[in-house]
Coordinates of C-alpha atoms in Angstrom, one line a residue:
P1 CA 63.6 -2.1 -59.8
D2 CA 66.3 -4.4 -61.1
A3 CA 65.6 -3.2 -64.7
M4 CA 65.6 0.4 -63.5
V5 CA 69.0 0.0 -61.8
K6 CA 70.5 -1.9 -64.8
H7 CA 69.2 0.9 -67.1
A8 CA 70.8 3.6 -64.9
L9 CA 74.1 1.9 -64.6
E10 CA 74.6 0.3 -68.1
T11 CA 73.2 2.9 -70.5
N12 CA 74.1 6.5 -71.3
D13 CA 71.6 7.9 -73.8
D14 CA 69.1 9.0 -71.1
F15 CA 71.8 10.4 -68.8
R16 CA 73.5 13.4 -70.2
F17 CA 74.2 14.8 -66.7
G18 CA 75.3 12.8 -63.6
H19 CA 72.3 14.0 -61.5
Q20 CA 69.9 12.4 -64.1
R21 CA 71.5 9.0 -63.4
S22 CA 71.3 9.7 -59.6
D23 CA 67.6 10.7 -60.0
A24 CA 66.8 7.4 -61.8
L25 CA 68.5 5.4 -59.1
R26 CA 66.6 7.3 -56.4
Q27 CA 63.4 6.2 -58.1
A28 CA 64.5 2.6 -58.0
E29 CA 65.6 3.0 -54.3
N30 CA 62.2 4.5 -53.3
L31 CA 60.3 1.7 -55.1
L32 CA 62.4 -0.9 -53.3
R33 CA 61.7 0.8 -49.9
E34 CA 57.9 0.8 -50.7
R35 CA 58.2 -3.0 -51.3
G36 CA 60.0 -3.5 -48.0
D37 CA 63.3 -4.6 -49.6
I38 CA 65.4 -2.3 -47.3
E39 CA 68.8 -4.0 -47.8
R40 CA 68.6 -3.7 -51.6
A41 CA 67.2 -0.1 -51.3
D42 CA 70.2 0.8 -49.1
E43 CA 72.6 -0.6 -51.8
V44 CA 70.9 1.3 -54.6
G45 CA 70.9 4.4 -52.4
K46 CA 74.7 4.2 -52.3
D47 CA 74.8 4.2 -56.1
A48 CA 72.5 7.3 -56.2
L49 CA 74.7 9.1 -53.8
I50 CA 77.9 8.4 -55.8
F51 CA 76.4 9.8 -59.0
S52 CA 74.9 12.9 -57.2
Y53 CA 78.3 14.5 -56.6
R54 CA 79.8 17.1 -58.9
L55 CA 82.9 15.7 -60.5
I56 CA 85.5 18.4 -60.4
L57 CA 88.3 18.6 -62.9
Q58 CA 91.3 20.5 -61.5
T59 CA 92.3 21.6 -65.0
T60 CA 89.1 23.4 -65.6
A61 CA 87.6 24.2 -62.2
E62 CA 89.5 27.4 -61.5
K63 CA 91.6 29.0 -64.3
R64 CA 93.3 31.2 -61.7
G65 CA 94.8 28.2 -59.9
T66 CA 94.2 24.7 -58.6
S67 CA 90.9 24.1 -57.0
N68 CA 90.9 23.0 -53.3
R69 CA 87.6 21.1 -53.9
G70 CA 88.0 17.4 -54.2
R71 CA 87.0 15.3 -57.2
F72 CA 83.7 14.3 -55.6
S73 CA 82.3 17.7 -54.6
P74 CA 78.8 19.0 -53.6
I75 CA 76.6 20.3 -56.3
A76 CA 75.4 23.2 -54.0
I77 CA 76.0 24.8 -50.7
L78 CA 72.7 25.4 -48.9
K79 CA 71.7 27.1 -45.6
D80 CA 70.3 25.2 -42.7
A81 CA 67.6 26.6 -40.3
E82 CA 70.3 28.4 -38.3
G83 CA 72.0 29.9 -41.4
R84 CA 75.0 27.6 -41.4
D85 CA 76.4 26.4 -44.7
V86 CA 75.4 22.8 -45.6
A87 CA 77.0 20.9 -48.5
S88 CA 74.6 19.0 -50.7
P89 CA 75.5 16.2 -51.0
D90 CA 78.0 16.3 -48.2
P91 CA 81.4 14.8 -49.1
A92 CA 81.6 13.5 -45.5
L93 CA 79.1 10.9 -46.5
I94 CA 81.8 9.2 -48.5
D95 CA 82.9 6.6 -45.9
S96 CA 84.5 3.2 -46.1
A97 CA 81.2 1.4 -46.8
L98 CA 80.5 3.7 -49.8
V99 CA 84.1 3.1 -51.1
A100 CA 83.7 -0.7 -50.7
H101 CA 80.4 -0.5 -52.6
A102 CA 82.0 1.5 -55.4
K103 CA 84.8 -1.1 -55.7
K104 CA 82.3 -3.9 -55.8
R105 CA 80.3 -2.1 -58.5
A106 CA 83.5 -1.4 -60.5
D107 CA 83.9 -5.2 -60.9
E108 CA 80.3 -5.7 -61.9
V109 CA 79.3 -3.0 -64.4
K110 CA 80.2 -3.1 -68.1
N111 CA 79.5 0.5 -69.0
P112 CA 82.8 2.4 -69.1
V113 CA 81.1 5.7 -67.9
T114 CA 79.8 4.2 -64.7
K115 CA 82.9 1.9 -64.3
A116 CA 85.2 5.0 -64.6
I117 CA 83.4 6.9 -61.8
Y118 CA 83.3 3.9 -59.5
C119 CA 87.0 3.3 -60.0
D120 CA 87.7 7.0 -59.6
L121 CA 86.0 7.0 -56.2
G122 CA 88.1 4.0 -55.3
Y123 CA 91.2 5.9 -56.4
E124 CA 90.4 9.0 -54.5
F125 CA 89.6 7.3 -51.2
S126 CA 92.0 4.3 -51.2
K127 CA 95.4 4.1 -49.7
N128 CA 98.7 2.4 -50.5
A129 CA 98.8 -0.3 -53.2
E130 CA 95.1 -0.1 -54.2
R131 CA 95.3 3.6 -55.2
P132 CA 97.4 3.2 -58.4
V133 CA 95.4 0.1 -59.4
Y134 CA 92.0 2.0 -59.3
G135 CA 93.6 5.1 -60.8
K136 CA 94.7 3.2 -63.8
R137 CA 91.5 1.4 -64.2
A138 CA 89.6 4.7 -64.0
A139 CA 91.8 6.3 -66.6
E140 CA 91.4 3.3 -69.0
A141 CA 87.6 3.4 -68.5
Y142 CA 87.4 7.1 -69.1
L143 CA 89.2 6.6 -72.4
Q144 CA 86.6 3.9 -73.4
A145 CA 83.9 6.4 -72.3
V146 CA 85.3 8.9 -74.8
E147 CA 84.6 6.5 -77.6
I148 CA 81.0 5.5 -76.6
E149 CA 79.5 8.9 -75.5
P150 CA 76.2 9.2 -77.4
A151 CA 75.8 12.2 -79.8
D152 CA 73.1 14.8 -79.3
E153 CA 71.9 17.7 -81.3
E154 CA 73.0 20.3 -78.7
S155 CA 76.6 19.0 -78.4
Y156 CA 76.3 18.5 -74.6
N157 CA 78.0 15.2 -75.0
L158 CA 81.2 16.9 -76.2
F159 CA 81.6 18.4 -72.7
N160 CA 81.4 14.8 -71.3
V161 CA 84.0 13.7 -73.9
Q162 CA 86.2 16.6 -72.7
S163 CA 85.8 15.7 -69.1
Y164 CA 86.6 12.1 -69.6
A165 CA 89.7 12.8 -71.7
L166 CA 91.0 15.4 -69.2
R167 CA 90.3 13.3 -66.2
A168 CA 92.3 10.4 -67.8
L169 CA 95.1 12.9 -68.4
E170 CA 95.0 14.0 -64.7
L171 CA 95.2 10.5 -63.5
A172 CA 98.1 9.5 -65.8
L173 CA 100.0 12.5 -64.5
A174 CA 99.2 11.9 -60.9
L175 CA 100.2 8.3 -61.2
K176 CA 103.4 9.2 -63.1
D177 CA 102.6 6.4 -65.5
N178 CA 104.4 7.1 -68.7
D179 CA 102.7 4.4 -70.7
L180 CA 99.3 5.5 -69.6
F181 CA 100.2 9.1 -70.4
H182 CA 101.1 8.2 -74.0
T183 CA 97.9 6.2 -74.3
V184 CA 95.8 9.1 -73.1
I185 CA 97.5 11.5 -75.5
T186 CA 97.2 9.1 -78.5
C187 CA 93.5 8.5 -77.8
G188 CA 92.9 12.2 -77.2
L189 CA 94.5 13.2 -80.5
R190 CA 92.6 10.5 -82.4
K191 CA 89.3 11.8 -81.0
M192 CA 90.3 15.4 -81.7
N193 CA 91.0 14.6 -85.3
R194 CA 87.7 12.9 -85.7
L195 CA 85.8 15.9 -84.1
A196 CA 87.7 18.3 -86.4
S197 CA 86.8 16.3 -89.5
E198 CA 83.1 16.5 -88.4
N199 CA 83.5 20.3 -87.8
K200 CA 82.8 19.8 -84.1
M201 CA 85.3 22.3 -82.7
R202 CA 83.6 23.3 -79.5
I203 CA 85.9 21.4 -77.0
L204 CA 89.1 21.3 -79.0
H205 CA 90.7 24.4 -77.6
E206 CA 90.5 23.1 -74.0
L207 CA 91.9 19.7 -74.9
I208 CA 94.8 21.3 -76.9
E209 CA 95.6 23.6 -74.1
Q210 CA 95.9 20.8 -71.5
F211 CA 97.7 18.4 -73.8
L212 CA 100.3 21.0 -74.6
K213 CA 100.9 21.8 -71.0

């Protein structure tokens, strides 16, 4: 289980989509429960939950206007036995214990992709002085994630690159951090130049549009 958790948190090649990382962590959680290690299973279950949310970008979620869905949103809205809408996973599950776990993991993991998401959750659900600290850490980790995203034949990774760059931009603007804003723009333009030189144009229009705004 330890090797499975480390693989899920510290590598990216096998995890093109967030739910794949969550699925891998659920497997580790289930194995720990089978072995009776409930405390460790509960901890890994928190990781699985964090990566099971859909990460909404306000800039791309709704072209007609700003989305009212939070950054950590359900993947689907299902119906219960009585026909009522049920969010899956439910954002109400993000409580103080989950946020504390995310902050702990943010200090432990080395992988910029997972570190960014842990810090992002800390930013979204913290108050007062902690919020800008985690927001800046998240933005900086997203920019690192832009550089290490593995390539694939179908170019799915480019949409991850786009999401990382645009989320870093959102955070810089929300924090009103001028230095961070210029760092995001500089890194974004450098990545765009590299993609253009490789004739990988698929995400450039979206990045250009948001950077110009």
